[in-house]
Coordinates of C-alpha atoms and ligand atoms in Angstrom, one line a residue:
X125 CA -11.5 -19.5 1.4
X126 CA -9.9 -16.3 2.6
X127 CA -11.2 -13.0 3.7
X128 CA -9.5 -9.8 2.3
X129 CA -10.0 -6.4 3.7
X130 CA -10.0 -3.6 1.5
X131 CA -9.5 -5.5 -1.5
X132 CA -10.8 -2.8 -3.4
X133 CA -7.9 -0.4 -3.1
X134 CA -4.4 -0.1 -4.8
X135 CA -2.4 -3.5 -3.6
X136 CA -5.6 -5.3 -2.1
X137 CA -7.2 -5.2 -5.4
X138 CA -3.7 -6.3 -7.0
X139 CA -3.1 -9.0 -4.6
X140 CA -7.2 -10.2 -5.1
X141 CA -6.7 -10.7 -8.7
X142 CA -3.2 -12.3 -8.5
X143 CA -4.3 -14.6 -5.7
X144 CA -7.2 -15.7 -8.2
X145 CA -4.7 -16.1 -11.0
X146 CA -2.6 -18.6 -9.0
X147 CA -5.3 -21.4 -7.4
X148 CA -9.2 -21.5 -7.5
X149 CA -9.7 -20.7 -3.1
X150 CA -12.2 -18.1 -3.7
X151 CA -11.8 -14.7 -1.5
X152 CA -13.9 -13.1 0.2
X153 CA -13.3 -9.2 -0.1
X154 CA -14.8 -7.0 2.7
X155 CA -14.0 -2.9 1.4
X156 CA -15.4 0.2 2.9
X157 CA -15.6 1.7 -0.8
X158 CA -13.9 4.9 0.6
X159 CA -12.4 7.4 -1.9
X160 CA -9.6 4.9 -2.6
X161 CA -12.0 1.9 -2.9
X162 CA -12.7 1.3 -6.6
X163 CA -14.3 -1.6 -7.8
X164 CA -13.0 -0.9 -11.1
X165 CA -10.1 -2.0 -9.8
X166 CA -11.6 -5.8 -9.8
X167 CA -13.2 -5.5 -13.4
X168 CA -11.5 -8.9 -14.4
X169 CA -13.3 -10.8 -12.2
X170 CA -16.6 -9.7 -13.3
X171 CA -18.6 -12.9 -13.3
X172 CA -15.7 -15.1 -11.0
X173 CA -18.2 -16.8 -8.4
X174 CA -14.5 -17.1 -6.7
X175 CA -14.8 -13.4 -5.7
X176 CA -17.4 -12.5 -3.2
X177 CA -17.7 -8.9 -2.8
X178 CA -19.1 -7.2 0.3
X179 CA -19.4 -3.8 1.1
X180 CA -18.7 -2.8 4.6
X181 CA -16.8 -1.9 7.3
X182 CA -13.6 -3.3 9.5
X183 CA -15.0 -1.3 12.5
X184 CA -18.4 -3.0 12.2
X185 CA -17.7 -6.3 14.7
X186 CA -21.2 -7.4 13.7
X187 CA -20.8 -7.6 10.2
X188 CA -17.2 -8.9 10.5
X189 CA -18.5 -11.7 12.9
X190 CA -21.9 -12.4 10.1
X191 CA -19.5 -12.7 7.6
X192 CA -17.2 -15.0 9.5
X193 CA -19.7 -17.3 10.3
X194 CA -20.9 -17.6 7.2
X195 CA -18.1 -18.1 5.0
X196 CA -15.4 -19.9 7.6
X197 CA -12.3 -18.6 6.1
X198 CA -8.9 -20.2 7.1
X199 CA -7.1 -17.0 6.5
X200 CA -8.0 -13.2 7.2
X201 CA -5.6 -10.7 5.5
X202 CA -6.1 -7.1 6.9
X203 CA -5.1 -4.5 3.9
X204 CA -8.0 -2.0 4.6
X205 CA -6.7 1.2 6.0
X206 CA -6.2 4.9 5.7
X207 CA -3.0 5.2 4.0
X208 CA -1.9 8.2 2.3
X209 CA 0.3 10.6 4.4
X210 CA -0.4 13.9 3.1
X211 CA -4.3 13.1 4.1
X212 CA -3.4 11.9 7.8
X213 CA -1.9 15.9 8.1
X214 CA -4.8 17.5 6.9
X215 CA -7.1 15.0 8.7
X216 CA -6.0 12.5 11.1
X217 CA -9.2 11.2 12.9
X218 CA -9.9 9.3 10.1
X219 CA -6.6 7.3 10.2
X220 CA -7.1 6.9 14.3
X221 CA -10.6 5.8 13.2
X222 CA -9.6 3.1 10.7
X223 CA -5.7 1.9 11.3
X224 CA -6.7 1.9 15.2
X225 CA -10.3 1.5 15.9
X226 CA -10.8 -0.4 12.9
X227 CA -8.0 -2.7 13.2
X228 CA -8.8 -3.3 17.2
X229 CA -12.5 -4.3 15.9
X230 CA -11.4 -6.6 13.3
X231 CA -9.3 -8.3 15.8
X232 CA -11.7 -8.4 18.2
X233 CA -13.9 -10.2 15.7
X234 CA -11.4 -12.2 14.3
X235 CA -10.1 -13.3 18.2
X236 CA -14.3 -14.4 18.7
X237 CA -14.2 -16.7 15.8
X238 CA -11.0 -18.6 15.9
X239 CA -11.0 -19.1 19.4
X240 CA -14.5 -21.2 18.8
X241 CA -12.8 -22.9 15.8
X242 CA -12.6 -27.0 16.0
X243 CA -8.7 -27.5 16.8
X244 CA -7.5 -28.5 13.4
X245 CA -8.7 -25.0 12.3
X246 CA -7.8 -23.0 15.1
X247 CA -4.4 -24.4 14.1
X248 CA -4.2 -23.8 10.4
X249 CA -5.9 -20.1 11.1
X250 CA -3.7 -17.2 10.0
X251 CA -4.5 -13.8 10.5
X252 CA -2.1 -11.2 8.2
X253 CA -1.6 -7.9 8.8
X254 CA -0.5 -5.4 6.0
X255 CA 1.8 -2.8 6.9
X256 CA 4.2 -0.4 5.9
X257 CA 7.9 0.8 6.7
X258 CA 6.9 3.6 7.7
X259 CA 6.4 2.2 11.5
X260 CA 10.4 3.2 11.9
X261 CA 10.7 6.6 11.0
X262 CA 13.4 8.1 9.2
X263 CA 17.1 7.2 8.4
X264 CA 19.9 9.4 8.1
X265 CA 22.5 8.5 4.8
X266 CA 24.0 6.6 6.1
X267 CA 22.0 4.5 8.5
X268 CA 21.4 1.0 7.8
X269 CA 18.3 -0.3 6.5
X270 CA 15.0 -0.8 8.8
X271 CA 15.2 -4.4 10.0
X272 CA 12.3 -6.4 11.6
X273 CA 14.5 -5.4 14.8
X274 CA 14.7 -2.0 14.6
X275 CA 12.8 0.5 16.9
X276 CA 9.5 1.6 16.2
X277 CA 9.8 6.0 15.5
X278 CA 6.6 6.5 13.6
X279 CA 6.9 10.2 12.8
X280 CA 3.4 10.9 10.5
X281 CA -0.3 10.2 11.8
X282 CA -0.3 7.9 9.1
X283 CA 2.5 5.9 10.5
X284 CA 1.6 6.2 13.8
X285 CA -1.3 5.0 13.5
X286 CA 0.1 2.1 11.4
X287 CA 2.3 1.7 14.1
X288 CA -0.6 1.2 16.5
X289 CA -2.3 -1.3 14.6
X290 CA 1.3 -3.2 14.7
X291 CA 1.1 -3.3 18.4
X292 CA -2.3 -4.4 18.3
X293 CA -1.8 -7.4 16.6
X294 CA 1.2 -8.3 18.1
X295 CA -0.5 -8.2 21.7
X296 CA -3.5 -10.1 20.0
X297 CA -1.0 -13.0 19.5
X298 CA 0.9 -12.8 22.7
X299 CA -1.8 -12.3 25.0
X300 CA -4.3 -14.4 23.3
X301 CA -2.4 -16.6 21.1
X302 CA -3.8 -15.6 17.9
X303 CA -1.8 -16.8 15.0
X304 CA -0.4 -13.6 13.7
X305 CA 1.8 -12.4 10.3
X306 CA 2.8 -9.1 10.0
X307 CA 4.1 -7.7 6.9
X308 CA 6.1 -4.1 6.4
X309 CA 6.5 -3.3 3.1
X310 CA 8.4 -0.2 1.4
X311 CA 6.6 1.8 -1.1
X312 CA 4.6 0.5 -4.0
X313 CA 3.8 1.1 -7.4
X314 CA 2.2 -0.8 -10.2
X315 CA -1.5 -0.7 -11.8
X316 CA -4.8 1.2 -9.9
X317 CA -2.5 3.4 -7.6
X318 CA -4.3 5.9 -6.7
X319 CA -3.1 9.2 -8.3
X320 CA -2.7 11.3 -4.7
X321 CA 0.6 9.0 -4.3
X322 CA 3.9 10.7 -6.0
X323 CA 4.1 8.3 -8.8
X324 CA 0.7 8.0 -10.3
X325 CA 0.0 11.6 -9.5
X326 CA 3.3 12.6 -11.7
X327 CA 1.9 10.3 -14.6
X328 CA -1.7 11.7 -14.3
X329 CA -0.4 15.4 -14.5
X330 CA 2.4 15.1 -17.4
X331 CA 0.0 13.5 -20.1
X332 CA -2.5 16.4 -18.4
X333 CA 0.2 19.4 -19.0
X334 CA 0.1 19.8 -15.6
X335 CA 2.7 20.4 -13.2
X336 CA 4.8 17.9 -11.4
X337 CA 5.4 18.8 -7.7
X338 CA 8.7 18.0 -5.8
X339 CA 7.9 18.4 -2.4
X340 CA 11.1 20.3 -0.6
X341 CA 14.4 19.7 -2.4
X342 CA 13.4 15.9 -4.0
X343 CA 16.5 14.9 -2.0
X344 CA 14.0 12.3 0.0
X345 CA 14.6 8.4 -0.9
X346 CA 12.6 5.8 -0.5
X347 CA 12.6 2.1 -1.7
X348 CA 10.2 1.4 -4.1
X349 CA 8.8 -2.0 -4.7
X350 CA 6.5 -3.4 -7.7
X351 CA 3.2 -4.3 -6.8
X352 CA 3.1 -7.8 -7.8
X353 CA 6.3 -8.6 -6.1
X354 CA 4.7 -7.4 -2.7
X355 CA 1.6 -9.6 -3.2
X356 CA 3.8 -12.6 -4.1
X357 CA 5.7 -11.8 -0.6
X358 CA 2.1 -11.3 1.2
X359 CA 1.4 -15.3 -0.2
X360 CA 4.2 -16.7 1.0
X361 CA 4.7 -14.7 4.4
X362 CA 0.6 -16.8 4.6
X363 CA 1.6 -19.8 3.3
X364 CA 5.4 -20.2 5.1
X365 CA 5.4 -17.3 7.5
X366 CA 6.3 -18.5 11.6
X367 CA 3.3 -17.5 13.4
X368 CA 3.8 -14.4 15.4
X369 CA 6.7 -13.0 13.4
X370 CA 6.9 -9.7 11.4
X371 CA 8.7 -9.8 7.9
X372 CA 10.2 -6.8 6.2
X373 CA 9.6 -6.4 2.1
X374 CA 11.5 -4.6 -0.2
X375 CA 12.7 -4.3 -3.2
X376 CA 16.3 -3.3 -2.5
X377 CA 15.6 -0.2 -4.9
X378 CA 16.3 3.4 -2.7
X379 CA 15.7 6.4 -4.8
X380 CA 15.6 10.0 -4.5
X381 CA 12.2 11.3 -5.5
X382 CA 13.6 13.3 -8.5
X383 CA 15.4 10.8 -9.8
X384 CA 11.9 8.8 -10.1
X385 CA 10.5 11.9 -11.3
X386 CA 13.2 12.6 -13.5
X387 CA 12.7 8.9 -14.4
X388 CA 8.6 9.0 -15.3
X389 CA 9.4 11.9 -17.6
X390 CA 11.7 10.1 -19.7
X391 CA 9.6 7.4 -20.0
X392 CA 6.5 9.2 -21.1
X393 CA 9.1 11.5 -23.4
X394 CA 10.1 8.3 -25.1
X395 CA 6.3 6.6 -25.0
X396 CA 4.0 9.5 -25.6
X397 CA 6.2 13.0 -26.3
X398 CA 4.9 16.2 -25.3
X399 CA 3.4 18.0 -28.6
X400 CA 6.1 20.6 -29.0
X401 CA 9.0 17.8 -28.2
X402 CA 10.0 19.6 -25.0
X403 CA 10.8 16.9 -21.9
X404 CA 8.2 16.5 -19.5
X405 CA 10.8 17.7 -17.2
X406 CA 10.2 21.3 -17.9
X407 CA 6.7 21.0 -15.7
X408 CA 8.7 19.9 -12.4
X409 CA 8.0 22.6 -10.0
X410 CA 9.7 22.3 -6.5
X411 CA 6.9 23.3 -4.1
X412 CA 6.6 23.7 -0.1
X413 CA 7.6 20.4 2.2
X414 CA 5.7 18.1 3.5
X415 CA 5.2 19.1 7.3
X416 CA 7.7 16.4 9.2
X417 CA 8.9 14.6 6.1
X418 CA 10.8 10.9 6.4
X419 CA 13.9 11.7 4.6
X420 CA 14.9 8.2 4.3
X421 CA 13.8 5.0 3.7
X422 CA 15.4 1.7 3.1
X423 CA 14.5 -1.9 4.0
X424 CA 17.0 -4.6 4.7
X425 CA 14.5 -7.3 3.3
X426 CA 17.3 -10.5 3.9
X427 CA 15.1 -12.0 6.5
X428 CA 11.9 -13.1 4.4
X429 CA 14.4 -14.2 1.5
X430 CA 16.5 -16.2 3.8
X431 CA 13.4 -17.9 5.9
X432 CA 11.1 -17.8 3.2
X433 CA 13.1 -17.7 0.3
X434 CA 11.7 -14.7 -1.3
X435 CA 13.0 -11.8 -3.2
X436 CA 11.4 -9.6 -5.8
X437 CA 11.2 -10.3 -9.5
X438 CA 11.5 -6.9 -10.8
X439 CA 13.8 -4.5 -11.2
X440 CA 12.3 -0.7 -11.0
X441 CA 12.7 -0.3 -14.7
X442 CA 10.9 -3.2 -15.9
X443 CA 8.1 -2.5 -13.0
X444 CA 8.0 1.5 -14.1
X445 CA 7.8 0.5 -17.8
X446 CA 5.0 -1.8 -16.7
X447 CA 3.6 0.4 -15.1
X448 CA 3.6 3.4 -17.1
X449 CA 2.2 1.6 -20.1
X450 CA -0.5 0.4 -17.5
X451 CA -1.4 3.9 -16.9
X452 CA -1.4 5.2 -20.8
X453 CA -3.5 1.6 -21.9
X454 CA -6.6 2.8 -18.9
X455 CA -6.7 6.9 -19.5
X456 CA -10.2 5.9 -19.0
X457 CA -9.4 4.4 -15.1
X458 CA -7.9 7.4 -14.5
X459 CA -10.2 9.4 -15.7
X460 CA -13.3 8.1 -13.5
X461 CA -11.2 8.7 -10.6
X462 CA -10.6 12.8 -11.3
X463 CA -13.8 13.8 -10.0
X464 CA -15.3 16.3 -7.7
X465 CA -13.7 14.9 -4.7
X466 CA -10.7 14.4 -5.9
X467 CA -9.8 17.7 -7.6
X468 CA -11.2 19.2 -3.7
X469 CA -8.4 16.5 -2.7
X470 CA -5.8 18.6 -5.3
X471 CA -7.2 22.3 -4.0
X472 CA -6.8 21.2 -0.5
X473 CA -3.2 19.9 -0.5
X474 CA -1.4 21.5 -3.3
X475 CA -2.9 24.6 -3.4
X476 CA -1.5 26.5 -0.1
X477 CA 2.3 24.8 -1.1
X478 CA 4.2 28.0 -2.6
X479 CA 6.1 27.3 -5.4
X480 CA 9.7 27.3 -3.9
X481 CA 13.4 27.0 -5.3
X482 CA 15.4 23.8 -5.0
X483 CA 18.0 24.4 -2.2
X484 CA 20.3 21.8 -3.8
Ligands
LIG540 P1 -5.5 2.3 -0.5 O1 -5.7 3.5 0.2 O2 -5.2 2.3 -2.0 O3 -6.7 1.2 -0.2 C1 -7.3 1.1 1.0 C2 -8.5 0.3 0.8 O4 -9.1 0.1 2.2 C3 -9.6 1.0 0.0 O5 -10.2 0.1 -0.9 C4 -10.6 1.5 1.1 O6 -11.9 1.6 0.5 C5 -10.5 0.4 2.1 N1 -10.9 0.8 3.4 C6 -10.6 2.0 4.1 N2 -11.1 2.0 5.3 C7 -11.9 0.9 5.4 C8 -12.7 0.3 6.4 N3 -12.9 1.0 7.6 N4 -13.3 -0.9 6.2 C9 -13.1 -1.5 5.1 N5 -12.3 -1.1 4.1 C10 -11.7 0.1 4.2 O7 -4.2 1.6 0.3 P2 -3.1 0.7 -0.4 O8 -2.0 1.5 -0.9 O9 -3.7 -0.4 -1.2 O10 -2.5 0.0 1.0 C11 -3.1 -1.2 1.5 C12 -2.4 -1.6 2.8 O11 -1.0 -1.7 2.6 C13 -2.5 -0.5 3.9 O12 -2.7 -1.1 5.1 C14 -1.2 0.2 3.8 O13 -0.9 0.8 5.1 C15 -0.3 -0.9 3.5 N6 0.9 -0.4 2.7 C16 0.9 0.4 1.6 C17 2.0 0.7 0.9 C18 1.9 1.6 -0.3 O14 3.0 1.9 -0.9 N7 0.8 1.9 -0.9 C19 3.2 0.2 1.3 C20 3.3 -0.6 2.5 C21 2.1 -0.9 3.1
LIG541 P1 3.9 9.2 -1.5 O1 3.6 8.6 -2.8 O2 2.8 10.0 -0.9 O3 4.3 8.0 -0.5 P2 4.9 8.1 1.1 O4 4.7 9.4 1.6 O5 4.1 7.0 1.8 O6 6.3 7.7 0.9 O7 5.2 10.1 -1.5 C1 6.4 9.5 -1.9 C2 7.4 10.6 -1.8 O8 7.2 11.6 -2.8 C3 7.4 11.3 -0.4 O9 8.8 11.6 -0.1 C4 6.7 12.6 -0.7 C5 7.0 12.9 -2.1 N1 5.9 13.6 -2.9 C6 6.3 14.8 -3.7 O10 7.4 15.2 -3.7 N2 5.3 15.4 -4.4 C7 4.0 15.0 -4.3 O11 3.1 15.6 -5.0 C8 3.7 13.8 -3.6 C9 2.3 13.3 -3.6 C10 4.7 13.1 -2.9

């Protein structure tokens, strides 16, 4: 079996229920239940004896190490994490506390049981880490996409401390010869995102008559990537991946925020119209910028298709239409999430960004 960490957030819970959906090695999946835990996210396996779910903590070496020993899984894939940007601004100790202290514990862990492991384990052992893009900073227009090669420039607490737990595992193989994957992926989207992120949030707050906020000028771009194509990449970077390397994922999609904005709103004018026939597009509202925001993403992704002969399946309008229909079938997912702490989340963020012009 496998153990997952934070298999109960927006991709671990995707990549859980896909890696179910293509063999019968049953997962174990270890998830803090923060804010963006949500075991509603896993409904479908309801009743699976395949998926063991524990509730706990990557920081707690004790419980990692219980559940290690008990379960002897030939795989630990490391989602769990803090991982929204906005929230490492407004509160970064809990990113330090989870990306870095929580990463170094689960290592630590990990390192503890696979060194004990008979040899023909130790040598099929993998330990993947999840992470993100975001590890190089920011491009100019120009610039060539992030390669696995490129210099690490975190510029966000999020990122940086992403960027930490990059170098951790890195050291973890080098010094100690852990077998190591490392994954950075551009921005997803798909079913259970969590609606603080730009794309769910913009679906959540049209159908709600709410507005639609563009941080700064909606000039930034990033690559966008379906989530089933990234967990597709996470299987084969484990099954296929060299030990010790790092393998950028993306789905060769750069867009400006409007334009996806622009894009959700004629989607939902097409799928579920506004009342009075107006465009959704008449509830953007350009608002204050984030404080240090990337301006520019974009991943060159030709080394895991080339070594590992993957590339994504979707394009972003088949994974948007997807995706949107995803959000208007489960009003009732959303929903469940809107509650107390999450409209403090709303107050706290949104509600001290003036309404600004666009400076296009
Ligand atoms: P998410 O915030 O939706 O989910 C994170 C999950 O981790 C939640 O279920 C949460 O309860 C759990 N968790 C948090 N702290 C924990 C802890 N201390 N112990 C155990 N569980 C804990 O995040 P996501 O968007 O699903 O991202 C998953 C991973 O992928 C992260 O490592 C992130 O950096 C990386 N990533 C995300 C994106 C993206 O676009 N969302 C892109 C590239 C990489
Ligand atoms: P987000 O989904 O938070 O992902 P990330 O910051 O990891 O890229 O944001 C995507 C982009 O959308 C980013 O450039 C910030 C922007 N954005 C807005 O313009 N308005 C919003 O309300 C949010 C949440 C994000």
């Amino acid at each position: 079996m496998i153990l997952v960490s934070g298999g109960a957030g927006f991709i671990g819970s995707n990549f859980v229920v896909d890696w179910l959906a293509h063999g019968n090695e049953s997962v174990i999946n270890l998830d803090k239940l923060t804010y963006a835990g949500n075991l509603q996210n896993l409904h479908s396996l309801n009743g699976d004896s395949r998926h063991i779910f524990v509730h706990g903590d990557i920081g707690d070496t004790t419980q990692v190490a219980a559940l290690l020993k008990q379960y002897r899984p030939r795989a630990v894939l490391h989602f769990a994490a803090e991982s929204h940007v906005d929230r490492s601004i407004l509160g970064p100790a809990a990113f330090v506390e989870t990306n870095v202290n929580g990463t170094f514990n689960l290592l630590e862990a990990v390192r503890c049981y696979w060194s004990a492991l008979p040899d023909a384990e130790r040598l099929a052992f993998r330990f993947l880490h999840v992470s993100t893009d975001e590890v190089y900073g920011t491009l100019g227009p120009d610039d060539a996409p992030f390669a696995e090669t490129t210099p690490y420039a975190p510029n966000s607490p999020y990122s940086a401390t992403k960027a930490a737990s990059d170098h951790l595992v890195r050291a973890y193989h080098h010094t100690y010869g852990l077998p190591t994957l490392t994954t950075n992926c551009s921005n997803n989207y798909g079913p259970c995102h969590f609606p603080e992120k730009l794309i769910p949030l913009v679906i959540a707050n049209a159908r709600a008559g709410k507005a639609l906020p563009i941080y700064g000028d909606g000039q930034q771009v990033r690559d966008w990537l379906y989530v089933g194509d990234h967990c597709a990449a996470i299987r084969r970077v484990l099954e296929q991946g060299a030990i010790g390397e790092t393998y950028n994922v993306g789905g060769w999609n750069e867009m400006t925020n409007l334009s996806v904005v622009h894009e959700l709103c004629d989607i939902l004018d097409r799928l579920d119209p506004r009342q009075d026939g107006a465009s959704y597009r008449i509830q953007i509202v350009y608002v204050a910028d984030r404080p240090g925001h990337d301006r520019r993403y974009a991943i060159d992704a030709r080394k895991i298709e080339r070594e590992l002969g993957w590339k994504p399946v979707e394009t972003f309008e088949s994974g948007i239409a997807k995706t949107v229909q995803w959000y208007l079938d489960h009003q009732d997912w959303v929903q469940n999430i809107q509650s107390g702490a999450y409209l403090s989340w709303v107050q706290q963020n949104y509600a001290q960004r003036a309404i600004t012009e666009p400076t296009l």
